[in-house]
Short mmCIF file of C-alpha atoms in Angstrom, two decimals:
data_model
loop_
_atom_site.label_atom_id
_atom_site.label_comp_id
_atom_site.label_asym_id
_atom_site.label_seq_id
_atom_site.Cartn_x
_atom_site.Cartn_y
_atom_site.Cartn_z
CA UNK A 1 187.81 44.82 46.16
CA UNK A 2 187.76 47.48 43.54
CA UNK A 3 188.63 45.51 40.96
CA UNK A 4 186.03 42.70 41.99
CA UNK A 5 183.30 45.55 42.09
CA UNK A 6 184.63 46.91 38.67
CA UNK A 7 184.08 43.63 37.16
CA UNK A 8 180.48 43.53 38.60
CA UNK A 9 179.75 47.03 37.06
CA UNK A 10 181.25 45.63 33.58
CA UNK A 11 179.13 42.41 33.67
CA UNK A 12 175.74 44.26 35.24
CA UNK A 13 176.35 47.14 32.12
CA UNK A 14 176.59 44.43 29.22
CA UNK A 15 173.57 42.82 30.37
CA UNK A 16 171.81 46.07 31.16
CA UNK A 17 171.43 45.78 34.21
CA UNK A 18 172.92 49.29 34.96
CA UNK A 19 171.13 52.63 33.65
CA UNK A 20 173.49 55.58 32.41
CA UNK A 21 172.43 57.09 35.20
CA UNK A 22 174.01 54.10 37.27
CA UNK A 23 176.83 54.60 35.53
CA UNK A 24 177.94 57.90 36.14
CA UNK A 25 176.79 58.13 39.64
CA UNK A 26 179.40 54.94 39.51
CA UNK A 27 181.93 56.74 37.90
CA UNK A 28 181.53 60.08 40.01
CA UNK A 29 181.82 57.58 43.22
CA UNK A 30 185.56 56.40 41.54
CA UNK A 31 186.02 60.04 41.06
CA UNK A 32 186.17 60.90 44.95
CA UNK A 33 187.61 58.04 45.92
CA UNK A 34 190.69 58.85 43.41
CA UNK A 35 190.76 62.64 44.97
CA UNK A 36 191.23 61.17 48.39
CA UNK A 37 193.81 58.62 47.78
CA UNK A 38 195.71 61.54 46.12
CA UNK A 39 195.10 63.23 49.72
CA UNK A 40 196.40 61.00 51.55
CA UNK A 41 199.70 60.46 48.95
CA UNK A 42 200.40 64.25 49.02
CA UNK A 43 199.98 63.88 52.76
CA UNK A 44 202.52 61.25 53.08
CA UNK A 45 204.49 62.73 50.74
CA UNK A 46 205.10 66.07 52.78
CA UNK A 47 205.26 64.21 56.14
CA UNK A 48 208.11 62.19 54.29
CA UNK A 49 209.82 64.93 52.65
CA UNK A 50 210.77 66.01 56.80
CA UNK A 51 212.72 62.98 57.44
CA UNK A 52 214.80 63.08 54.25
CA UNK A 53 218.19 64.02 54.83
CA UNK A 54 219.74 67.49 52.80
CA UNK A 55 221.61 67.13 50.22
CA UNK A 56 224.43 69.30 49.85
CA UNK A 57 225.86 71.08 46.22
CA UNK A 58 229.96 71.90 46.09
CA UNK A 59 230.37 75.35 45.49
CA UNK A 60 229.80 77.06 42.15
CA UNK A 61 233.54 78.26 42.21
CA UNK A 62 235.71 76.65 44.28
CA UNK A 63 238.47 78.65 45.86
CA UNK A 64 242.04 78.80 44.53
CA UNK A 65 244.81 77.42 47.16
CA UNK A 66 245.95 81.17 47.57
CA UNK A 67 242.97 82.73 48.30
CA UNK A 68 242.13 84.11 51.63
CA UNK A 69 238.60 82.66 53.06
CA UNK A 70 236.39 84.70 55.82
CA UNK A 71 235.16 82.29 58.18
CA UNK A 72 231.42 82.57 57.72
CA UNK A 73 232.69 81.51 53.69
CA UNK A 74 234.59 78.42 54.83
CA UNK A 75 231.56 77.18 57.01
CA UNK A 76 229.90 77.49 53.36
CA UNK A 77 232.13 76.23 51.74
CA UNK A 78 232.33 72.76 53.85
CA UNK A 79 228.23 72.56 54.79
CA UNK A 80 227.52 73.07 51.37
CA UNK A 81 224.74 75.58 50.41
CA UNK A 82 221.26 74.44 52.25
CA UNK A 83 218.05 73.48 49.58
CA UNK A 84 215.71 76.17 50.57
CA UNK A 85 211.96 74.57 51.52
CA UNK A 86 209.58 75.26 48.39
CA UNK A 87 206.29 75.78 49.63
CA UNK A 88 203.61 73.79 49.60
CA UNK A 89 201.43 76.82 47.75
CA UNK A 90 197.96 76.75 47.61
CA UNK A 91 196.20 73.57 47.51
CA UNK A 92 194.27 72.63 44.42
CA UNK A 93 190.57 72.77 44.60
CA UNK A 94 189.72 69.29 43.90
CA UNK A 95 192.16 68.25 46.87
CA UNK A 96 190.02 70.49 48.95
CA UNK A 97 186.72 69.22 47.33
CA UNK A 98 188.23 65.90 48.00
CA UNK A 99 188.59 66.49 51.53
CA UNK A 100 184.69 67.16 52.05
CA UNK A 101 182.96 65.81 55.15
CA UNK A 102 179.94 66.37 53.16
CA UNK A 103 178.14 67.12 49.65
CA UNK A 104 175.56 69.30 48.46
CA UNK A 105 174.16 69.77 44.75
CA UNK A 106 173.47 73.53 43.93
CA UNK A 107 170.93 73.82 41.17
CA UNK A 108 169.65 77.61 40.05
CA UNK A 109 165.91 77.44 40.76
CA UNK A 110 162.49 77.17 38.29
CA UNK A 111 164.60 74.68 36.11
CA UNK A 112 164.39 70.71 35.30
CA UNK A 113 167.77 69.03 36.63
CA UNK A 114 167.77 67.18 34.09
CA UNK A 115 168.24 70.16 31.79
CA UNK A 116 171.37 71.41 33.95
CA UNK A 117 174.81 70.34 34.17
CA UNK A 118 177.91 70.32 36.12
CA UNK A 119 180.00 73.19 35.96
CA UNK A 120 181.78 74.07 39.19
CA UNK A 121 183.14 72.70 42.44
CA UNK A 122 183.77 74.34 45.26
CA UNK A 123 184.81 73.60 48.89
CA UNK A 124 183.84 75.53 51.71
CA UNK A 125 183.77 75.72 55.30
CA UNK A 126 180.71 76.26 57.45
CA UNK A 127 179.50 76.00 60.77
CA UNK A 128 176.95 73.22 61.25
CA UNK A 129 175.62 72.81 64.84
CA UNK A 130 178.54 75.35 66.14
CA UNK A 131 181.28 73.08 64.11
CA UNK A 132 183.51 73.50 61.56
CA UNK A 133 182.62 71.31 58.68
CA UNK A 134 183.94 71.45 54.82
CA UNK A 135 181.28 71.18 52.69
CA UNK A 136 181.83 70.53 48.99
CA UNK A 137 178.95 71.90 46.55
CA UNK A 138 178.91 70.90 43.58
CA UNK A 139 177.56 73.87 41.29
CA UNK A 140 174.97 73.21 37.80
CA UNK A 141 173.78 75.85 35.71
CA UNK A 142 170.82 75.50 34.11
CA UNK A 143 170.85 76.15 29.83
CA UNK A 144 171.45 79.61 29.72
CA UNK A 145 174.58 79.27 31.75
CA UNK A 146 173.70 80.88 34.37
CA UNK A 147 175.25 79.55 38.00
CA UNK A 148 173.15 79.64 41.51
CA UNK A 149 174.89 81.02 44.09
CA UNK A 150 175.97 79.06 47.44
CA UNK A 151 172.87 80.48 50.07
CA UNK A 152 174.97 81.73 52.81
CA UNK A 153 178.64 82.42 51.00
CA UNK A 154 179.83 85.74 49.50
CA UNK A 155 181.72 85.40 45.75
CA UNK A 156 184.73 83.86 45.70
CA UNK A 157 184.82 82.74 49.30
CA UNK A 158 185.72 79.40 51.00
CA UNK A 159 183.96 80.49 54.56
CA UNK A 160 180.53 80.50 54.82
CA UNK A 161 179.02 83.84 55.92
CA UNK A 162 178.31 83.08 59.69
CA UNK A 163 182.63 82.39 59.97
CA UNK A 164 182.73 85.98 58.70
CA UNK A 165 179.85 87.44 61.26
CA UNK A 166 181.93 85.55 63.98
CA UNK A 167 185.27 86.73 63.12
CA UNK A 168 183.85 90.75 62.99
CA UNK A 169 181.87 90.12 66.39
CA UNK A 170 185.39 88.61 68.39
CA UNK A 171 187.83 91.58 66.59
CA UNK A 172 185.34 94.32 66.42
CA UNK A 173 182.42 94.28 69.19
CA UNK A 174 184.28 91.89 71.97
CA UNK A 175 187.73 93.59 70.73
CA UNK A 176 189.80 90.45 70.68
CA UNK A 177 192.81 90.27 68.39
CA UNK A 178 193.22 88.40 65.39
CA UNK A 179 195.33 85.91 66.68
CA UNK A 180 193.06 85.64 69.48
CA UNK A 181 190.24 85.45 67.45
CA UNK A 182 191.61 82.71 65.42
CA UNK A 183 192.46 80.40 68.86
CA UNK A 184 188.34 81.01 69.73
CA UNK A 185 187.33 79.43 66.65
CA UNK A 186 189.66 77.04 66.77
CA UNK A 187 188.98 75.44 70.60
CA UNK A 188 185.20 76.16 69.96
CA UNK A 189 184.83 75.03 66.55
CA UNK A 190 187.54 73.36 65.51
CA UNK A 191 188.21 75.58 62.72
CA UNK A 192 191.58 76.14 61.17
CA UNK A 193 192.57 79.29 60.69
CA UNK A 194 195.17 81.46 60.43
CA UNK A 195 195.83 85.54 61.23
CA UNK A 196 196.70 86.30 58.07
CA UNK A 197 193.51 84.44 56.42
CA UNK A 198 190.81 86.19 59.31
CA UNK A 199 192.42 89.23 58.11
CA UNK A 200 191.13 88.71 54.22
CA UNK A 201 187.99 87.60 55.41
CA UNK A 202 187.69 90.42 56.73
CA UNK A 203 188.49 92.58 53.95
CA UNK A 204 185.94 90.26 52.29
CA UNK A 205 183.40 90.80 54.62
CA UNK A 206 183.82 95.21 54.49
CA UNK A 207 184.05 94.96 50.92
CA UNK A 208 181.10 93.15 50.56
CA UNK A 209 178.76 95.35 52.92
CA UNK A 210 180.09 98.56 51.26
CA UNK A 211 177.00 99.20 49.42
CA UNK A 212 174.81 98.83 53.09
CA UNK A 213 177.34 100.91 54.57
CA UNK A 214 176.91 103.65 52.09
CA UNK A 215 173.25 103.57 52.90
CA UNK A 216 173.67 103.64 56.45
CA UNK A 217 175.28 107.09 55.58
CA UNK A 218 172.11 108.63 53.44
CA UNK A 219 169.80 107.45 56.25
CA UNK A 220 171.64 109.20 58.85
CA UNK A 221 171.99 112.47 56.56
CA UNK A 222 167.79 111.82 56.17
CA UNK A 223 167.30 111.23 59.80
CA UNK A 224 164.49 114.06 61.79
CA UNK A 225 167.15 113.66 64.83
CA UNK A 226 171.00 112.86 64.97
CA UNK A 227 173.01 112.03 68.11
CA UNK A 228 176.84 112.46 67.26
CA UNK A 229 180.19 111.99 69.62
CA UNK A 230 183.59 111.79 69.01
CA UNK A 231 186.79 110.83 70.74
CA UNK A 232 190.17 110.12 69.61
CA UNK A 233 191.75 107.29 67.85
CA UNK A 234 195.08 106.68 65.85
CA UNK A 235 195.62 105.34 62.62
CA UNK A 236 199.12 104.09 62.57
CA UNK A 237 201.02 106.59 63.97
CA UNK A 238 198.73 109.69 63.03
CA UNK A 239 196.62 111.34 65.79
CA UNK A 240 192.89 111.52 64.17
CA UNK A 241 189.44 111.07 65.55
CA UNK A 242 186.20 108.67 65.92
CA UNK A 243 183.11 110.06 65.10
CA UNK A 244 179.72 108.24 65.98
CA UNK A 245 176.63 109.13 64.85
CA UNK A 246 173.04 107.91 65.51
CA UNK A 247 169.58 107.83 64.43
CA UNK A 248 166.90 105.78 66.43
CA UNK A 249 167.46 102.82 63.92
CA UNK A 250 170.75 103.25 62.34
CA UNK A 251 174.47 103.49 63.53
CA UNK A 252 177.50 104.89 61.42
CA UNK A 253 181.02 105.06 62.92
CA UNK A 254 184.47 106.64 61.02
CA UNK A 255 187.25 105.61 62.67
CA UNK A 256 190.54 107.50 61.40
CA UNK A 257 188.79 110.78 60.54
CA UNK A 258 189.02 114.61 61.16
CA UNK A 259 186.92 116.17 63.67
CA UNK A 260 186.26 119.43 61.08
CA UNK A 261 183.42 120.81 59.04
CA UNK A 262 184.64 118.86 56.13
CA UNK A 263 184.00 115.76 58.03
CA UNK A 264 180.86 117.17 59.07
CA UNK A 265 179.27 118.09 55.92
CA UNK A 266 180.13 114.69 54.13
CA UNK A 267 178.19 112.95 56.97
CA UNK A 268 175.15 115.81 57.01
CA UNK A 269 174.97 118.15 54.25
CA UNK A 270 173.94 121.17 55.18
CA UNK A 271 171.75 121.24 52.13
CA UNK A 272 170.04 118.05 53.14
CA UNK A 273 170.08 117.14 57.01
CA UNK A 274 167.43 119.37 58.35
CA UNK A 275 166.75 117.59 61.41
CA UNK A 276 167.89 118.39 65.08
CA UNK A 277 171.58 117.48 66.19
CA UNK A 278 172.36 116.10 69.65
CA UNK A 279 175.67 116.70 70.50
CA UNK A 280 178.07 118.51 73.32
CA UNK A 281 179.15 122.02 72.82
CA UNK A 282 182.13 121.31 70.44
CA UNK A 283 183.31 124.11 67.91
CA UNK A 284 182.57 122.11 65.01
CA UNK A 285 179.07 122.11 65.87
CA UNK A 286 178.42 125.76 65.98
CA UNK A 287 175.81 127.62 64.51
CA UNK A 288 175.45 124.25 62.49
CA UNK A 289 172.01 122.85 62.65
CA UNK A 290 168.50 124.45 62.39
CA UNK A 291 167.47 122.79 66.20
CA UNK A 292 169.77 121.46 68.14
CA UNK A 293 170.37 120.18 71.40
CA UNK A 294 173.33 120.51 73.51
CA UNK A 295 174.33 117.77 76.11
CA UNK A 296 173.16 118.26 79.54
CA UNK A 297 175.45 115.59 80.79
CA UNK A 298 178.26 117.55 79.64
CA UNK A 299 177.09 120.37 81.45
CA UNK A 300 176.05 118.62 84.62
CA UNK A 301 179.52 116.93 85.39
CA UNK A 302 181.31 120.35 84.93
CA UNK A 303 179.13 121.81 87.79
CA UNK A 304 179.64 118.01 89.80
CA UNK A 305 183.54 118.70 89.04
CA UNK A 306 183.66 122.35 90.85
CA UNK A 307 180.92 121.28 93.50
CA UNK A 308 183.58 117.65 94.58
CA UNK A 309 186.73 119.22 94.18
CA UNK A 310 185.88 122.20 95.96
CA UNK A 311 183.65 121.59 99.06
CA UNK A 312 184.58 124.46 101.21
CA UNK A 313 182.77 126.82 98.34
CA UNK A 314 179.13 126.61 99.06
CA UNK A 315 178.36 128.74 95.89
CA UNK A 316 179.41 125.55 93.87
CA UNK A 317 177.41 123.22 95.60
CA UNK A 318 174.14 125.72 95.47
CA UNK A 319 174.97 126.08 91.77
CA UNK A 320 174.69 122.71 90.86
CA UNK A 321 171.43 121.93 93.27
CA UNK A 322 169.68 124.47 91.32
CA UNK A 323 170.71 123.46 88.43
CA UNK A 324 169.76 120.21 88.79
CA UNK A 325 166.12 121.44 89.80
CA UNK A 326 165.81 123.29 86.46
CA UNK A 327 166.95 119.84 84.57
CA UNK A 328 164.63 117.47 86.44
CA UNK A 329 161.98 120.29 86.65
CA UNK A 330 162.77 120.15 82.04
CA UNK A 331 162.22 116.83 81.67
CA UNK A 332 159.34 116.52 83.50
CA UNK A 333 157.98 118.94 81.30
CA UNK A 334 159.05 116.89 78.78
CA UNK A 335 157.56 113.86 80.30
CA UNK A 336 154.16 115.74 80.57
CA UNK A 337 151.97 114.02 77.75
CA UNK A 338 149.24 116.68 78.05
CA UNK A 339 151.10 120.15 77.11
CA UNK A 340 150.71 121.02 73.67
CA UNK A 341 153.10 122.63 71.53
CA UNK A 342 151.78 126.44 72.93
CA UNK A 343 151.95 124.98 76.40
CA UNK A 344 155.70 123.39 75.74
CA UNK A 345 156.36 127.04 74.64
CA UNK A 346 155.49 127.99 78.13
CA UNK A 347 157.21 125.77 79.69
CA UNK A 348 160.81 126.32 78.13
CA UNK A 349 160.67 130.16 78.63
CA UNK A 350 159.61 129.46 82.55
CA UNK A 351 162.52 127.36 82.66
CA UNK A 352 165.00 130.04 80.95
CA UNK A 353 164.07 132.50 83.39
CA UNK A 354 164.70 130.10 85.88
CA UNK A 355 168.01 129.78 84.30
CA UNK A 356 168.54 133.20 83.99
CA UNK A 357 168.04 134.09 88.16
CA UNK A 358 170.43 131.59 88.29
CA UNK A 359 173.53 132.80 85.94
CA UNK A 360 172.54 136.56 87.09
CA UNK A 361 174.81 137.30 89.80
CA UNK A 362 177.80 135.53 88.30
CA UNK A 363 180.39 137.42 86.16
CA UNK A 364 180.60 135.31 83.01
CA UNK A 365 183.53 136.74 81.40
CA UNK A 366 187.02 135.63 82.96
CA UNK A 367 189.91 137.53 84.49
CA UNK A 368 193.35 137.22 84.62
CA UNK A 369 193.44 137.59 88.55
CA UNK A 370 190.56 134.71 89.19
CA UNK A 371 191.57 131.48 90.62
CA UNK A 372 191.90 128.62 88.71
CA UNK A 373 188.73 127.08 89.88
CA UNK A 374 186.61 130.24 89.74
CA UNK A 375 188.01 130.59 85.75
CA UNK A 376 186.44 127.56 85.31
CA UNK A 377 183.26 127.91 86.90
CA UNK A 378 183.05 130.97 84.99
CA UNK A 379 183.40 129.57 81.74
CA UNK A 380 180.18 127.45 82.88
CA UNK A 381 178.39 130.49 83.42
CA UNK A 382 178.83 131.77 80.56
CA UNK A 383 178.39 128.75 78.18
CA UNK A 384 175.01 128.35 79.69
CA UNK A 385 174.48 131.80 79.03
CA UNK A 386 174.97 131.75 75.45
CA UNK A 387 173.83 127.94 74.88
CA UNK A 388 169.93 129.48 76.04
CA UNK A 389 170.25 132.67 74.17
CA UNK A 390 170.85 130.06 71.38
CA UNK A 391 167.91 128.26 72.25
CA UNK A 392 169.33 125.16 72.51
CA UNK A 393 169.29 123.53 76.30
CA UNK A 394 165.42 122.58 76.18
CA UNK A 395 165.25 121.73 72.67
CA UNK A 396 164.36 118.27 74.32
CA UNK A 397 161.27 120.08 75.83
CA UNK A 398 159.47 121.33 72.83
CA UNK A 399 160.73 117.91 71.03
CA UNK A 400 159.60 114.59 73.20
CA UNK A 401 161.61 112.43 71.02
CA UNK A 402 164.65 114.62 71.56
CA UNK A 403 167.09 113.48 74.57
CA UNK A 404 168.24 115.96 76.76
CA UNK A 405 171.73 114.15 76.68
CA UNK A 406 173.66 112.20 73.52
CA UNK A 407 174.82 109.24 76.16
CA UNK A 408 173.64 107.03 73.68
CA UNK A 409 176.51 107.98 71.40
CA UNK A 410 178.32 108.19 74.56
CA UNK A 411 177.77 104.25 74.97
CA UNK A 412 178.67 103.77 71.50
CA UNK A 413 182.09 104.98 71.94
CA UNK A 414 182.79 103.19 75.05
CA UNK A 415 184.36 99.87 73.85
CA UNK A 416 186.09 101.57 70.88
CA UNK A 417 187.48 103.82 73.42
CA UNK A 418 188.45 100.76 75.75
CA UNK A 419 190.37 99.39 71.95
CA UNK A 420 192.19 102.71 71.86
CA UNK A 421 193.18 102.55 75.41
CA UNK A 422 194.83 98.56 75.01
CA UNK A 423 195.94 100.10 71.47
CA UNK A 424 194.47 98.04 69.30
CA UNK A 425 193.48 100.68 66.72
CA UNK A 426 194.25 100.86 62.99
CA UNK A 427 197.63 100.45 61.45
CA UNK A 428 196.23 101.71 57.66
CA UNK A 429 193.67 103.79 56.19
CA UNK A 430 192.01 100.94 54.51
CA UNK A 431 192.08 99.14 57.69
CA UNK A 432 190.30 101.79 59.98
CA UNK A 433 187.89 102.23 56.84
CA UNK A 434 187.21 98.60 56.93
CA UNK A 435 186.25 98.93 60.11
CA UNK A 436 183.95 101.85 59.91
CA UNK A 437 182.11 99.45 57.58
CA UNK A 438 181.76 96.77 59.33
CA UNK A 439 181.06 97.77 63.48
CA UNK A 440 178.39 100.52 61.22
CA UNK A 441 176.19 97.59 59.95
CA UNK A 442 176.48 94.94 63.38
CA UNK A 443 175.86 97.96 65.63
CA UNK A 444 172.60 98.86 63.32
CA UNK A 445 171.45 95.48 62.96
CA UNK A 446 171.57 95.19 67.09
CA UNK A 447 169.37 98.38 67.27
CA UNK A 448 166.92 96.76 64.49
CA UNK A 449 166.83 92.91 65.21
CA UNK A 450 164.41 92.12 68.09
CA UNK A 451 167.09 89.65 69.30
CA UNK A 452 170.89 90.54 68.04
CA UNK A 453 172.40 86.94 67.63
CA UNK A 454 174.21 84.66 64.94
CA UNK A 455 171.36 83.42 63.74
CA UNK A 456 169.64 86.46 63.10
CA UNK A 457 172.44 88.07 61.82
CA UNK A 458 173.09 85.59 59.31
CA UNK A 459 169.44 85.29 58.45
CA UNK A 460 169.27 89.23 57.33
CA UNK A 461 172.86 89.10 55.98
CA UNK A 462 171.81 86.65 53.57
CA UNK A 463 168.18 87.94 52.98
CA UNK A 464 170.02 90.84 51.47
CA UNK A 465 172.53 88.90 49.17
CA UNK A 466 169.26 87.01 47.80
CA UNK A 467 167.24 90.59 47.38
CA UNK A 468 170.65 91.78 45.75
CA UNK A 469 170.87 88.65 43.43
CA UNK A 470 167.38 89.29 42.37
#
């Protein structure tokens, strides 16, 4: 039949029947149809190759009659030395190309296509309609040489960008495993592909939104008011920290950090962040912010703590009612749209006297002798004693925007935590770094997109690889 149409083709070209154009979308037609007969031979070929039976080579030296022979050398000796398997190495492009359920022409934009011409193939996979499908693009660059790039694929990739949003959502946000990972894609999608190839993608993936992450990181260090957290993590077998930190529209994790003021001033200089830090009464953030806000939360479950374990002290119990009052009596104030800032003023030194009655006939020093419960509720005492001579428990009053609490970092550390605890953290540096890149950028783009999804995601993903091209 091919040589019957060939004929044709001859005949219909000497007459002129056939244009040049004919012609080479003719030949280009024979092209493909050549790359997938040489498919289908190198398929046969390997399926083949398992059937064949091994051939054996004699020894290079043969033993002498008097020499003495171990019995792992004899079995050598008689099987003969086994061919090891070469592998099958990376296949070609054009056998890829070749393999294409479909086609697409990529030509750079504002020129004549006439004017441009074919100067790279490239096949890559791509979820159409939640399916895997290979596409093969076929790449022309217009006369200055300049090549388009593939809407929707990083450099040098063969997975389009929503394979790579996927992958990071399963490991990183759902905190599946690789080979996990890999097994979703594959029922759902029918997409092979392997742990160690997910894991370059998603090197590819960090390494490509290093320059958003890095921005993430100034916005933060710009931000009026910071909510931070920490917890612990492990990167191999080192013992290191997690530190979150959030704005109202941006979200930066390290994972496999220090918790120390070196850690602290790379995130928020001191001679830049100016705003007000939200955080729990730590040691590393002492003395460090111009306003800040202390945790009530933190606070709170220390007084719940004494006031469950301990139900046959009524002092606890009282403790914690009134303090509760002066918390819910603060954030009313807070609430109260129609105090200005003289009558917030007001408001927060009412409430620190309240405070004050309150801590008053408590010692808040601790002795050796005291229990171990009374050390402890002690220590409360006196934390709240120095946290309002600070002036930082009603921060949130004199700031609406300011939370009396940082749960919202809180939340953000929850399913790392949950990662930590089913230890699934970081073997490597570069691998906990790659991570800070990545959950950084999907956790900000869930604050900022009106409705987190794939689509979405991919949509702003690749509106900033065109604004980056341009």
């Amino acid at each position: 039949n091919l040589v019957l149409d060939f004929a044709q083709i001859r005949s219909d070209a000497r007459s002129g029947k056939l244009s040049i154009e004919d012609l080479l979308d003719v030949l280009d037609k024979f092209q493909q149809t050549i790359r997938r007969l040489e498919t289908d031979k190198r398929r046969l070929v390997q399926r083949l190759a398992q059937y064949e039976p091994e051939t054996a080579t004699p020894a290079a030296n043969p033993p002498t009659p008097n020499g003495s022979y171990a019995v792992d050398k004899e079995i050598q000796r008689r099987q003969g030395r086994r061919r090891r398997k070469k592998s099958p190495g990376r296949t070609p492009t054009e056998l890829k190309f070749a393999e294409a359920d479909q086609l697409k022409d990529i030509y750079p934009a504002g020129v004549r296509r006439a004017d441009c011409q074919l100067v790279r193939e490239r096949a890559v996979w791509r979820l159409i309609n939640n399916q895997a499908v290979r596409v093969g693009y076929r790449i022309f660059a217009g006369p200055d040489g300049q090549e388009p790039r593939i809407p929707g694929v990083t450099p040098r990739c063969e997975y389009g960008l929503e394979i790579l949003v996927v992958l990071a959502f399963l490991v990183y946000l759902i905190g599946i495993s690789l080979d996990k990972a890999c097994e979703v894609l594959g029922f759902f999608c029918q997409l092979p592909l392997s742990k160690s190839q997910a894991d370059a993608l998603l090197r590819q993936l960090a390494n490509h939104w290093e320059e958003e992450y890095d921005t993430l990181c100034e916005l933060i260090a710009h931000a009026a008011i910071v909510y931070m957290d920490e917890t612990g993590w492990k990167v191999g077998n080192e013992k290191c920290s997690l530190w979150a930190f959030a704005s109202r529209l941006h979200r930066v994790f390290l994972f496999g950090c220090h918790k120390d003021d070196a850690t602290l001033d790379a995130m928020l200089p001191p001679d830049v962040f100016d705003g007000i830090g939200v955080s729990d009464d730590a040691a590393v953030y002492s003395n460090r912010f111009t306003q800040a806000q202390k945790c009530w939360a933190h606070l709170l479950r220390k007084a719940i703590k004494l006031a469950m374990m301990y139900p046959g002290e009524a002092k606890y119990q009282q403790f914690l009612d009134s303090l509760l009052e002066i918390f819910h009596a603060g954030k009313r104030s807070a609430a109260d749209g129609r105090l200005g800032e003289a009558g917030r003023r007001q408001r927060v030194a009412e409430l620190e006297g309240r405070l004050s009655q309150l801590l008053q006939p408590y010692p808040c020093e601790t002795t050796p002798a005291m229990s171990p419960p009374e050390r402890d509720f002690t220590k409360l005492v006196g934390e709240l004693g120095r946290l309002m001579l600070a002036e930082e428990l009603f921060t949130f009053v004199l700031e609406p925007n300011v939370e009396a609490t940082n749960n919202q970092s809180e939340r953000n550390l929850r399913s790392p935590a949950q990662d930590r605890n089913a230890g699934r953290t970081n073997k490597t540096a570069k691998g906990a770094r790659r991570r800070s890149v990545i959950v950084s950028v999907l956790q900000s783009l869930r604050v900022n997109l009106e409705n987190f999804s794939l689509t979405t995601v991919v949509a702003e993903t690749g509106r900033w690889m065109k604004e980056g091209k341009e």
